[in-house]
């Protein structure tokens, strides 16, 4: 996992005023921006987590309850779905912190202009409203609805013996059987029995072809094609007992902007459901997938104080990131982890605008 480094160089024209000295002023989004100054923002990090999951749906066969009776095998009678995480990607994204902007007047100082451009090129300060221009497509599978093809007819004939009274030559009344045939729908038990018989006949026929014990002459490609077609039919008939499993792939990305003031750096990035797959964090029908951020060296910086804002005049305010350990958790199971820089956890520092830098 690579850190996405997109450096933004401010393209707004630098407004120079007649003052010979430069100044800067930190202000919040609720405050009005000073007139005649260049406005820039301090960077912050949003964490994008991309997950790719595999959705599996098992549909029990219509004759599953007869599998042991007619085939001597045990088949699962319950349909079920499952969702398994296949891939995870953690990407830190750089964007402008809308809650912390700086008004800057460079004056006529060449050193101030050079210092400002240097900080901008290093990504320590960025243009207002900037974010990492990266797109991600979400892929969602189509509904999985397996179908079963019946191997035998749904209707059959049933013969019933009826009796009627007939007077014979001697004048005696006799009961004579009169068979009556009618069309009826087959029971599931009957269809399962006939399907099992088809499976066994296919197996016998395949053995006859492979051993040459048949009147038909199969050779070369014809032999292979015949066996493959029999295997396909047997597999289709067997699925009526053993069921079918279908799979699909789903991919989606979710973003979290960590908050420095949070006591615990645990965030629900999304939820996952065996029946619905990936869900937004606010959909309570799935179990949560967490992003956990742990500081390994140093500590998370507090907000900029009023004293710091007052002392920032005449200096370039910039922000350096704090490197943290990011983990993706499913309950107690660690799905993936990496180290990422988080700008809003780092310190806000100040550099004199007019200071000449040695080459």
Short mmCIF file of C-alpha atoms in Angstrom, two decimals:
data_model
loop_
_atom_site.label_atom_id
_atom_site.label_comp_id
_atom_site.label_asym_id
_atom_site.label_seq_id
_atom_site.Cartn_x
_atom_site.Cartn_y
_atom_site.Cartn_z
CA UNK A 1 0.00 0.00 0.00
CA UNK A 2 1.53 3.20 -1.13
CA UNK A 3 0.91 6.62 0.29
CA UNK A 4 -0.83 8.74 -2.26
CA UNK A 5 1.31 11.87 -2.60
CA UNK A 6 -0.37 14.54 -4.63
CA UNK A 7 1.31 17.87 -4.10
CA UNK A 8 -0.78 20.92 -4.80
CA UNK A 9 0.93 24.13 -5.88
CA UNK A 10 -1.29 27.11 -5.34
CA UNK A 11 -2.16 28.67 -8.66
CA UNK A 12 -3.87 31.79 -7.35
CA UNK A 13 -1.99 34.97 -8.14
CA UNK A 14 -0.08 36.30 -5.18
CA UNK A 15 -1.46 39.65 -4.24
CA UNK A 16 1.23 42.12 -3.33
CA UNK A 17 0.35 45.27 -1.49
CA UNK A 18 2.40 48.32 -0.89
CA UNK A 19 3.39 47.26 2.60
CA UNK A 20 7.02 46.35 2.88
CA UNK A 21 6.47 43.80 5.64
CA UNK A 22 4.62 40.51 5.35
CA UNK A 23 2.19 38.98 7.77
CA UNK A 24 0.02 35.86 8.25
CA UNK A 25 -3.05 35.13 10.32
CA UNK A 26 -4.72 31.85 11.24
CA UNK A 27 -8.51 31.99 11.15
CA UNK A 28 -11.30 29.44 11.44
CA UNK A 29 -14.03 28.71 8.93
CA UNK A 30 -16.56 30.65 11.01
CA UNK A 31 -14.47 33.82 10.64
CA UNK A 32 -14.35 36.16 7.66
CA UNK A 33 -11.20 35.97 5.55
CA UNK A 34 -9.05 39.13 5.61
CA UNK A 35 -9.14 41.20 2.45
CA UNK A 36 -6.14 41.49 0.13
CA UNK A 37 -4.42 38.32 1.31
CA UNK A 38 -3.61 34.89 -0.09
CA UNK A 39 -5.66 32.19 1.62
CA UNK A 40 -4.25 28.72 2.07
CA UNK A 41 -5.20 25.69 4.15
CA UNK A 42 -3.34 23.21 6.26
CA UNK A 43 -3.55 19.63 5.04
CA UNK A 44 -5.54 16.86 6.68
CA UNK A 45 -5.78 13.14 5.92
CA UNK A 46 -8.83 11.13 4.98
CA UNK A 47 -8.46 7.36 4.97
CA UNK A 48 -10.01 5.47 2.07
CA UNK A 49 -10.60 1.76 2.61
CA UNK A 50 -11.46 -0.36 -0.44
CA UNK A 51 -12.88 -3.81 0.18
CA UNK A 52 -13.45 -6.62 -2.28
CA UNK A 53 -15.73 -9.40 -1.09
CA UNK A 54 -16.99 -12.67 -2.47
CA UNK A 55 -20.69 -13.39 -2.11
CA UNK A 56 -21.70 -17.05 -2.06
CA UNK A 57 -25.28 -18.28 -2.21
CA UNK A 58 -26.22 -21.94 -1.74
CA UNK A 59 -29.69 -23.07 -2.80
CA UNK A 60 -30.78 -26.49 -1.59
CA UNK A 61 -31.99 -28.92 -4.26
CA UNK A 62 -35.73 -29.68 -4.48
CA UNK A 63 -35.03 -33.39 -3.88
CA UNK A 64 -32.50 -32.93 -1.06
CA UNK A 65 -34.71 -34.81 1.42
CA UNK A 66 -34.69 -37.89 -0.88
CA UNK A 67 -30.94 -37.97 -1.57
CA UNK A 68 -30.15 -40.60 1.05
CA UNK A 69 -33.14 -42.74 0.08
CA UNK A 70 -32.38 -42.95 -3.65
CA UNK A 71 -28.67 -42.06 -3.98
CA UNK A 72 -27.21 -43.05 -0.60
CA UNK A 73 -25.74 -39.60 0.00
CA UNK A 74 -26.44 -36.83 2.50
CA UNK A 75 -27.36 -33.43 1.04
CA UNK A 76 -27.77 -30.09 2.77
CA UNK A 77 -31.46 -29.21 2.96
CA UNK A 78 -31.04 -25.57 4.04
CA UNK A 79 -30.29 -22.68 1.68
CA UNK A 80 -27.75 -20.15 2.97
CA UNK A 81 -25.61 -17.16 1.99
CA UNK A 82 -22.15 -16.02 3.05
CA UNK A 83 -19.87 -13.04 2.43
CA UNK A 84 -16.07 -13.37 2.60
CA UNK A 85 -13.57 -10.51 2.42
CA UNK A 86 -11.01 -11.24 -0.30
CA UNK A 87 -8.95 -8.02 -0.55
CA UNK A 88 -8.44 -4.82 1.48
CA UNK A 89 -6.63 -1.64 0.45
CA UNK A 90 -5.92 1.24 2.83
CA UNK A 91 -5.08 4.55 1.14
CA UNK A 92 -4.41 7.87 2.93
CA UNK A 93 -5.79 10.82 0.96
CA UNK A 94 -4.69 14.45 1.37
CA UNK A 95 -7.26 17.23 1.45
CA UNK A 96 -7.65 20.76 2.80
CA UNK A 97 -8.66 21.18 6.42
CA UNK A 98 -11.65 23.50 6.10
CA UNK A 99 -11.54 24.28 9.81
CA UNK A 100 -8.02 25.68 9.76
CA UNK A 101 -7.09 28.26 7.11
CA UNK A 102 -4.40 30.92 6.97
CA UNK A 103 -4.51 34.43 5.49
CA UNK A 104 -1.09 35.41 4.18
CA UNK A 105 0.32 38.68 2.86
CA UNK A 106 3.75 38.29 1.34
CA UNK A 107 4.42 42.01 0.96
CA UNK A 108 7.40 42.90 -1.23
CA UNK A 109 9.77 40.42 0.37
CA UNK A 110 11.46 38.00 -2.05
CA UNK A 111 12.38 35.74 0.84
CA UNK A 112 8.72 35.54 1.91
CA UNK A 113 7.60 34.55 -1.60
CA UNK A 114 10.35 31.93 -1.91
CA UNK A 115 9.62 30.44 1.50
CA UNK A 116 5.91 30.28 0.75
CA UNK A 117 6.46 28.45 -2.56
CA UNK A 118 8.86 26.01 -0.89
CA UNK A 119 6.29 25.01 1.73
CA UNK A 120 3.62 24.75 -0.94
CA UNK A 121 5.72 22.47 -3.16
CA UNK A 122 6.39 20.14 -0.21
CA UNK A 123 2.67 19.75 0.47
CA UNK A 124 2.89 21.16 3.99
CA UNK A 125 0.41 23.85 2.96
CA UNK A 126 -2.21 23.42 0.23
CA UNK A 127 -4.88 25.34 -1.63
CA UNK A 128 -8.29 25.78 0.00
CA UNK A 129 -10.78 23.12 -1.01
CA UNK A 130 -8.06 20.80 -2.34
CA UNK A 131 -8.48 17.05 -2.13
CA UNK A 132 -6.69 14.13 -3.71
CA UNK A 133 -8.32 13.72 -7.14
CA UNK A 134 -8.73 9.97 -7.12
CA UNK A 135 -11.80 8.06 -8.22
CA UNK A 136 -12.91 4.57 -7.33
CA UNK A 137 -15.64 2.53 -8.94
CA UNK A 138 -17.91 0.37 -6.82
CA UNK A 139 -19.02 -2.91 -8.32
CA UNK A 140 -22.14 -4.68 -7.13
CA UNK A 141 -23.15 -8.13 -8.36
CA UNK A 142 -26.45 -8.87 -10.02
CA UNK A 143 -28.97 -10.93 -7.99
CA UNK A 144 -28.01 -14.59 -7.80
CA UNK A 145 -31.00 -16.82 -8.55
CA UNK A 146 -29.99 -20.35 -9.60
CA UNK A 147 -32.52 -22.40 -11.49
CA UNK A 148 -33.05 -26.16 -11.50
CA UNK A 149 -33.98 -28.01 -14.67
CA UNK A 150 -36.28 -30.95 -14.04
CA UNK A 151 -35.01 -34.23 -15.42
CA UNK A 152 -38.41 -35.97 -15.64
CA UNK A 153 -41.91 -34.96 -16.64
CA UNK A 154 -44.14 -33.36 -14.04
CA UNK A 155 -47.21 -35.36 -15.11
CA UNK A 156 -47.76 -39.12 -15.16
CA UNK A 157 -50.56 -41.59 -15.61
CA UNK A 158 -52.37 -43.48 -12.90
CA UNK A 159 -54.56 -46.51 -13.51
CA UNK A 160 -57.46 -47.17 -11.17
CA UNK A 161 -59.48 -50.39 -11.06
CA UNK A 162 -63.20 -49.71 -11.10
CA UNK A 163 -65.86 -52.39 -10.89
CA UNK A 164 -69.27 -52.61 -12.44
CA UNK A 165 -72.05 -55.14 -12.11
CA UNK A 166 -72.63 -57.33 -15.18
CA UNK A 167 -75.37 -60.01 -15.57
CA UNK A 168 -74.01 -63.20 -17.07
CA UNK A 169 -75.83 -65.75 -19.24
CA UNK A 170 -77.14 -67.58 -16.22
CA UNK A 171 -78.74 -64.40 -14.94
CA UNK A 172 -76.25 -63.96 -12.13
CA UNK A 173 -74.76 -60.58 -11.31
CA UNK A 174 -70.98 -60.44 -11.39
CA UNK A 175 -68.49 -57.67 -10.66
CA UNK A 176 -66.19 -56.98 -13.59
CA UNK A 177 -62.99 -54.91 -13.26
CA UNK A 178 -62.84 -51.87 -15.55
CA UNK A 179 -59.39 -50.17 -15.54
CA UNK A 180 -59.48 -46.37 -15.77
CA UNK A 181 -56.35 -44.36 -16.65
CA UNK A 182 -56.03 -40.68 -15.79
CA UNK A 183 -53.30 -38.04 -15.88
CA UNK A 184 -52.04 -36.87 -12.47
CA UNK A 185 -49.20 -34.71 -11.16
CA UNK A 186 -46.25 -36.70 -9.87
CA UNK A 187 -45.26 -36.39 -6.26
CA UNK A 188 -41.81 -35.06 -5.31
CA UNK A 189 -40.92 -38.55 -4.10
CA UNK A 190 -41.81 -40.07 -7.47
CA UNK A 191 -39.87 -37.46 -9.44
CA UNK A 192 -36.85 -37.93 -7.17
CA UNK A 193 -37.00 -41.68 -7.75
CA UNK A 194 -37.15 -41.31 -11.54
CA UNK A 195 -34.32 -38.73 -11.53
CA UNK A 196 -32.13 -41.09 -9.50
CA UNK A 197 -32.84 -43.84 -12.02
CA UNK A 198 -31.74 -41.50 -14.83
CA UNK A 199 -28.49 -40.78 -13.00
CA UNK A 200 -27.70 -44.47 -12.62
CA UNK A 201 -28.55 -45.16 -16.29
CA UNK A 202 -26.24 -42.33 -17.36
CA UNK A 203 -23.41 -43.80 -15.29
CA UNK A 204 -24.00 -47.26 -16.76
CA UNK A 205 -24.11 -45.90 -20.29
CA UNK A 206 -20.89 -43.96 -19.75
CA UNK A 207 -19.12 -47.08 -18.51
CA UNK A 208 -20.36 -48.98 -21.56
CA UNK A 209 -19.00 -46.30 -23.90
CA UNK A 210 -15.63 -46.12 -22.17
CA UNK A 211 -15.22 -49.89 -22.14
CA UNK A 212 -16.50 -50.30 -25.71
CA UNK A 213 -19.47 -52.42 -24.56
CA UNK A 214 -21.94 -50.69 -26.89
CA UNK A 215 -23.28 -51.05 -30.41
CA UNK A 216 -22.40 -47.42 -31.18
CA UNK A 217 -18.89 -46.68 -32.39
CA UNK A 218 -17.28 -43.78 -30.48
CA UNK A 219 -13.74 -42.69 -31.19
CA UNK A 220 -11.58 -39.58 -31.03
CA UNK A 221 -13.50 -36.34 -30.53
CA UNK A 222 -16.86 -38.09 -30.64
CA UNK A 223 -15.92 -40.19 -27.62
CA UNK A 224 -14.79 -37.17 -25.63
CA UNK A 225 -17.87 -35.15 -26.59
CA UNK A 226 -20.22 -37.96 -25.58
CA UNK A 227 -18.58 -38.38 -22.19
CA UNK A 228 -18.59 -34.61 -21.53
CA UNK A 229 -22.28 -34.36 -22.35
CA UNK A 230 -23.05 -37.23 -20.02
CA UNK A 231 -21.01 -35.62 -17.26
CA UNK A 232 -22.91 -32.35 -17.79
CA UNK A 233 -26.29 -34.10 -17.62
CA UNK A 234 -25.29 -36.07 -14.52
CA UNK A 235 -24.09 -32.90 -12.80
CA UNK A 236 -27.37 -31.13 -13.64
CA UNK A 237 -29.46 -34.05 -12.38
CA UNK A 238 -27.34 -34.40 -9.24
CA UNK A 239 -27.89 -30.71 -8.42
CA UNK A 240 -31.58 -31.51 -7.93
CA UNK A 241 -30.43 -33.47 -4.87
CA UNK A 242 -27.22 -31.71 -3.79
CA UNK A 243 -28.20 -28.09 -4.62
CA UNK A 244 -26.38 -25.28 -6.42
CA UNK A 245 -23.85 -22.66 -5.30
CA UNK A 246 -23.43 -19.36 -7.10
CA UNK A 247 -20.75 -16.73 -6.41
CA UNK A 248 -20.29 -13.06 -7.26
CA UNK A 249 -17.76 -10.33 -6.47
CA UNK A 250 -18.56 -6.99 -4.85
CA UNK A 251 -16.21 -4.03 -4.40
CA UNK A 252 -16.78 -0.69 -2.68
CA UNK A 253 -14.73 2.13 -1.13
CA UNK A 254 -15.43 3.99 2.10
CA UNK A 255 -13.74 7.11 3.49
CA UNK A 256 -13.18 8.24 7.06
CA UNK A 257 -11.73 11.57 8.23
CA UNK A 258 -10.07 10.91 11.62
CA UNK A 259 -10.73 13.46 14.34
CA UNK A 260 -7.77 14.47 16.52
CA UNK A 261 -10.03 15.27 19.47
CA UNK A 262 -11.52 11.76 19.68
CA UNK A 263 -10.42 9.88 22.80
CA UNK A 264 -10.48 6.55 20.94
CA UNK A 265 -9.38 6.34 17.36
CA UNK A 266 -11.82 3.61 16.32
CA UNK A 267 -14.14 4.21 13.38
CA UNK A 268 -16.83 2.06 11.78
CA UNK A 269 -15.91 2.31 8.12
CA UNK A 270 -18.68 0.04 6.83
CA UNK A 271 -20.74 -3.00 7.68
CA UNK A 272 -20.92 -6.44 6.13
CA UNK A 273 -23.84 -8.81 5.83
CA UNK A 274 -23.86 -12.42 4.64
CA UNK A 275 -27.07 -11.79 2.72
CA UNK A 276 -26.47 -8.22 1.43
CA UNK A 277 -22.68 -7.89 1.27
CA UNK A 278 -21.03 -4.49 1.90
CA UNK A 279 -23.23 -1.86 3.55
CA UNK A 280 -22.75 1.77 4.70
CA UNK A 281 -21.64 2.34 8.29
CA UNK A 282 -25.10 3.55 9.34
CA UNK A 283 -26.89 0.41 8.10
CA UNK A 284 -27.33 -1.61 11.28
CA UNK A 285 -28.30 -4.84 9.50
CA UNK A 286 -24.65 -5.88 9.12
CA UNK A 287 -21.75 -6.44 11.49
CA UNK A 288 -19.27 -3.54 11.76
CA UNK A 289 -15.84 -3.38 10.13
CA UNK A 290 -13.53 -1.08 12.11
CA UNK A 291 -10.61 1.19 11.26
CA UNK A 292 -8.32 1.44 14.29
CA UNK A 293 -5.55 4.06 14.41
CA UNK A 294 -2.76 3.62 16.97
CA UNK A 295 0.01 6.11 17.69
CA UNK A 296 3.31 4.27 17.96
CA UNK A 297 5.64 7.23 18.48
CA UNK A 298 4.66 10.61 19.91
CA UNK A 299 1.15 11.77 20.68
CA UNK A 300 -1.75 13.39 18.89
CA UNK A 301 -1.47 17.18 18.85
CA UNK A 302 -4.20 19.29 20.41
CA UNK A 303 -6.07 22.07 18.64
CA UNK A 304 -4.38 25.38 17.85
CA UNK A 305 -4.70 27.69 20.84
CA UNK A 306 -5.50 31.41 20.82
CA UNK A 307 -1.93 32.13 21.94
CA UNK A 308 -0.54 30.21 18.95
CA UNK A 309 -2.82 32.08 16.61
CA UNK A 310 -1.60 35.40 18.02
CA UNK A 311 2.07 34.42 17.76
CA UNK A 312 1.66 33.14 14.18
CA UNK A 313 1.67 36.62 12.64
CA UNK A 314 4.60 37.15 10.33
CA UNK A 315 5.20 33.41 9.99
CA UNK A 316 4.14 30.61 7.64
CA UNK A 317 1.96 28.16 9.57
CA UNK A 318 2.39 24.60 8.31
CA UNK A 319 1.51 21.12 9.48
CA UNK A 320 3.60 17.96 9.58
CA UNK A 321 1.86 14.57 9.83
CA UNK A 322 2.02 12.04 12.63
CA UNK A 323 2.63 8.48 11.46
CA UNK A 324 0.18 5.97 12.95
CA UNK A 325 -0.52 2.27 12.63
CA UNK A 326 -3.82 1.62 10.81
CA UNK A 327 -5.63 -1.70 11.24
CA UNK A 328 -8.85 -3.04 9.74
CA UNK A 329 -10.74 -5.23 12.20
CA UNK A 330 -13.67 -7.61 11.89
CA UNK A 331 -14.43 -8.15 15.55
CA UNK A 332 -11.12 -9.35 17.01
CA UNK A 333 -9.79 -10.52 13.64
CA UNK A 334 -7.18 -8.29 11.99
CA UNK A 335 -7.93 -8.17 8.26
CA UNK A 336 -5.07 -5.86 7.29
CA UNK A 337 -2.74 -3.20 8.61
CA UNK A 338 -0.24 -0.60 7.45
CA UNK A 339 1.46 2.61 8.60
CA UNK A 340 0.02 5.89 7.31
CA UNK A 341 0.68 9.60 7.97
CA UNK A 342 -2.25 11.56 9.43
CA UNK A 343 -1.80 15.33 9.10
CA UNK A 344 -4.48 16.42 11.58
CA UNK A 345 -2.74 14.39 14.30
CA UNK A 346 0.53 16.26 13.76
CA UNK A 347 1.78 19.58 15.07
CA UNK A 348 1.18 22.99 13.56
CA UNK A 349 4.57 24.71 13.26
CA UNK A 350 5.61 28.21 12.21
CA UNK A 351 8.41 29.52 10.02
CA UNK A 352 9.42 33.20 9.70
CA UNK A 353 8.38 34.52 6.31
CA UNK A 354 11.30 36.88 5.79
CA UNK A 355 14.04 34.50 6.87
CA UNK A 356 16.59 33.93 4.09
CA UNK A 357 17.29 30.25 3.41
CA UNK A 358 20.80 29.24 2.45
CA UNK A 359 21.33 27.35 -0.78
#
